[in-house]
Amino acid sequence: NHWYYGVEGATHYPYNYITNDNVGGERDVRQCLDAIRACIKEHPTKKIILFGCSRGASTVVTCLVSLEKHELSMIKLVIVEAPFDSVPSVLATYNTCTIIQYALEKFSYYNKDQTSPLDAVSDTRFPLDVPIVFITSDADTIVPRTNTMRLVEKLRERDHTTLRHIELKNSHHSYVSMHNKEDSLTYHSAIHDLYNKYCQ
């Protein structure tokens, strides 16, 4: 595991250890929901913005189906960078797909039957009126653009009323706001516009 993450360049935080991992599954979603509800309780008059990148983005997308209407009314904007539509789908882009899938199923908390982000956005409980922006980059090889676009297309098909897609060209995974100057300008300009529109 240390070798894999060393090669991939990920840091050795506890959530990266395969024995603690569930890749946006039930444990991640439960922790996210707990944090959102704690925030609402502590700041009942504040406007809330949800943000996630990669696994975190997939967790945020998935947890939206479990929030009550009064909780959703507090959320003014959801920003997700490179969420994957499902674990098997994103693993299919790797040459080591079978090994990683086996390791996840054998040694981690990952459950192949867990609710995926694609399941979530297809669910009738998914809010179609909470502003959400998906951010992708053509240069992302960790979660390819096509993987995220399945979520975007499903929500467009369901007539989501405030969906936005920011498409970048040259930025690497998890660095889209700062990796490339041109992309950074596009990213920050779009996000500031969304803040002004939904969060003032």
Coordinates of C-alpha atoms in Angstrom, one line a residue:
N1 CA 0.0 0.0 0.0
H2 CA 2.8 2.4 0.8
W3 CA 4.5 1.5 -2.4
Y4 CA 1.3 2.1 -4.4
Y5 CA 0.6 5.5 -2.9
G6 CA 4.3 6.4 -3.1
V7 CA 4.2 5.7 -6.9
E8 CA 0.9 7.5 -7.3
G9 CA 2.2 10.5 -5.3
A10 CA -0.5 10.4 -2.7
T11 CA 0.3 11.3 0.9
H12 CA 0.0 8.7 3.7
Y13 CA -3.0 10.1 5.5
P14 CA -5.2 7.5 7.4
Y15 CA -8.0 7.8 4.8
N16 CA -5.6 6.6 2.1
Y17 CA -4.8 3.4 3.9
I18 CA -6.7 0.6 2.1
T19 CA -8.0 -0.9 5.4
N20 CA -9.8 2.4 6.2
D21 CA -11.0 3.0 2.7
N22 CA -14.5 2.8 1.3
V23 CA -14.1 5.1 -1.7
G24 CA -17.0 7.4 -1.2
G25 CA -19.1 4.6 0.3
E26 CA -21.4 4.4 3.4
R27 CA -18.8 5.5 6.0
D28 CA -17.7 8.5 3.9
V29 CA -21.3 9.5 3.2
R30 CA -22.2 9.1 6.9
Q31 CA -19.3 11.3 8.0
C32 CA -20.2 13.9 5.4
L33 CA -23.9 14.0 6.5
D34 CA -22.8 14.3 10.1
A35 CA -20.6 17.3 9.3
I36 CA -23.3 19.0 7.3
R37 CA -25.9 18.5 10.0
A38 CA -23.4 19.7 12.7
C39 CA -22.7 22.8 10.6
I40 CA -26.5 23.5 10.2
K41 CA -27.0 23.1 13.9
E42 CA -24.1 25.4 14.8
H43 CA -24.9 28.0 12.1
P44 CA -28.7 27.9 11.6
T45 CA -28.7 31.2 9.7
K46 CA -25.7 30.8 7.5
K47 CA -25.6 29.9 3.8
I48 CA -23.8 26.7 3.3
I49 CA -21.5 25.7 0.4
L50 CA -20.5 22.0 -0.1
F51 CA -17.2 21.2 -1.8
G52 CA -15.5 18.0 -2.6
C53 CA -12.7 16.8 -4.9
S54 CA -12.5 13.3 -6.4
R55 CA -13.5 10.8 -3.7
G56 CA -14.8 13.8 -1.6
A57 CA -16.8 15.1 -4.6
S58 CA -18.3 11.7 -5.1
T59 CA -19.2 11.5 -1.4
V60 CA -20.9 15.0 -1.6
V61 CA -22.9 14.0 -4.6
T62 CA -24.0 10.8 -3.0
C63 CA -25.0 12.3 0.3
L64 CA -27.4 14.8 -1.3
V65 CA -30.1 12.1 -1.6
S66 CA -30.1 11.7 2.2
L67 CA -30.6 15.3 3.2
E68 CA -34.1 16.5 4.3
K69 CA -35.8 19.4 2.6
H70 CA -35.1 21.8 5.4
E71 CA -31.4 20.8 5.3
L72 CA -31.2 21.2 1.5
S73 CA -32.7 24.7 1.8
M74 CA -29.6 25.8 3.7
I75 CA -27.3 24.6 0.9
K76 CA -26.8 27.4 -1.6
L77 CA -24.1 25.9 -3.8
V78 CA -22.4 22.5 -4.4
I79 CA -19.0 22.5 -6.0
V80 CA -17.5 19.1 -7.1
E81 CA -14.2 18.6 -8.8
A82 CA -13.8 15.4 -10.8
P83 CA -16.4 13.2 -9.0
F84 CA -16.4 9.6 -10.4
D85 CA -19.7 8.0 -11.4
S86 CA -18.9 4.7 -9.7
V87 CA -15.8 2.9 -8.4
P88 CA -15.8 0.1 -11.0
S89 CA -16.2 2.7 -13.8
V90 CA -13.2 4.8 -12.7
L91 CA -11.1 1.7 -12.0
A92 CA -11.7 0.5 -15.5
T93 CA -9.4 3.3 -16.7
Y94 CA -6.4 1.7 -14.9
N95 CA -4.3 -1.2 -16.2
T96 CA -4.3 -2.6 -12.6
C97 CA -8.1 -2.4 -12.4
T98 CA -8.6 -6.1 -11.4
I99 CA -5.9 -6.0 -8.7
I100 CA -7.2 -2.7 -7.1
Q101 CA -10.8 -3.9 -7.2
Y102 CA -9.8 -7.2 -5.5
A103 CA -7.8 -5.4 -2.9
L104 CA -10.6 -3.0 -2.1
E105 CA -13.1 -5.8 -1.8
K106 CA -10.8 -8.0 0.3
F107 CA -9.1 -5.6 2.6
S108 CA -11.1 -2.4 2.9
Y109 CA -14.6 -1.2 3.8
Y110 CA -15.5 -0.8 0.2
N111 CA -18.8 -2.6 -0.7
K112 CA -19.4 -3.3 -4.4
D113 CA -23.2 -2.8 -3.7
Q114 CA -22.7 0.7 -2.2
T115 CA -24.7 3.6 -3.6
S116 CA -22.7 5.2 -6.3
P117 CA -22.9 8.8 -7.4
L118 CA -24.6 7.7 -10.6
D119 CA -27.2 5.8 -8.4
A120 CA -27.6 9.0 -6.4
V121 CA -28.2 11.4 -9.3
S122 CA -30.7 8.9 -10.8
D123 CA -32.6 8.7 -7.5
T124 CA -35.9 10.6 -7.4
R125 CA -34.8 12.1 -4.0
F126 CA -31.8 13.8 -5.6
P127 CA -32.5 17.6 -5.4
L128 CA -32.8 19.1 -8.9
D129 CA -33.0 22.7 -7.6
V130 CA -29.8 23.0 -5.5
P131 CA -27.2 24.8 -7.6
I132 CA -24.4 22.4 -8.4
V133 CA -21.2 22.9 -10.5
F134 CA -19.2 20.0 -11.9
I135 CA -15.5 20.8 -12.7
T136 CA -13.5 18.6 -15.1
S137 CA -10.2 18.8 -16.9
D138 CA -9.2 17.2 -20.2
A139 CA -5.8 16.5 -18.7
D140 CA -7.2 14.6 -15.7
T141 CA -6.0 11.0 -15.9
I142 CA -7.1 9.9 -12.4
V143 CA -10.8 10.6 -12.9
P144 CA -11.2 11.1 -16.7
R145 CA -13.7 13.7 -17.9
T146 CA -15.9 11.1 -19.4
N147 CA -16.4 9.6 -16.0
T148 CA -17.8 12.8 -14.5
M149 CA -19.8 13.6 -17.6
R150 CA -22.0 10.6 -17.0
L151 CA -23.3 12.4 -13.9
V152 CA -23.7 15.7 -15.7
E153 CA -25.6 14.1 -18.5
K154 CA -27.9 12.2 -16.2
L155 CA -28.8 15.5 -14.4
R156 CA -29.3 17.3 -17.7
E157 CA -31.6 14.4 -18.7
R158 CA -33.5 14.9 -15.5
D159 CA -33.8 18.7 -16.2
H160 CA -31.7 19.9 -13.2
T161 CA -32.6 23.6 -13.0
T162 CA -29.3 25.1 -11.8
L163 CA -26.6 22.7 -13.2
R164 CA -23.3 24.2 -14.4
H165 CA -20.2 22.5 -15.9
I166 CA -16.8 24.1 -15.9
E167 CA -14.5 22.5 -18.4
L168 CA -10.8 23.0 -18.1
K169 CA -8.1 21.9 -20.5
N170 CA -4.6 21.5 -18.9
S171 CA -5.0 20.9 -15.1
H172 CA -4.1 17.8 -13.3
H173 CA -6.4 15.9 -10.9
S174 CA -7.0 17.7 -7.5
Y175 CA -5.0 20.8 -8.7
V176 CA -7.6 22.3 -11.1
S177 CA -7.8 25.6 -9.3
M178 CA -4.1 26.3 -9.4
H179 CA -2.1 24.0 -11.7
N180 CA -2.4 26.0 -15.0
K181 CA -2.7 29.8 -15.3
E182 CA -5.4 29.9 -18.0
D183 CA -7.4 27.2 -16.2
S184 CA -7.0 28.9 -12.9
L185 CA -8.4 32.2 -14.3
T186 CA -11.4 30.3 -15.8
Y187 CA -12.0 28.4 -12.6
H188 CA -11.8 31.4 -10.3
S189 CA -13.9 33.6 -12.5
A190 CA -16.6 31.0 -12.8
I191 CA -16.7 30.3 -9.0
H192 CA -16.8 34.0 -8.1
D193 CA -19.7 34.4 -10.5
L194 CA -21.5 31.5 -8.8
Y195 CA -20.8 32.9 -5.3
N196 CA -22.2 36.2 -6.4
K197 CA -25.3 34.6 -7.9
Y198 CA -26.2 32.2 -5.1
C199 CA -24.4 33.1 -1.9
Q200 CA -24.8 36.9 -1.5

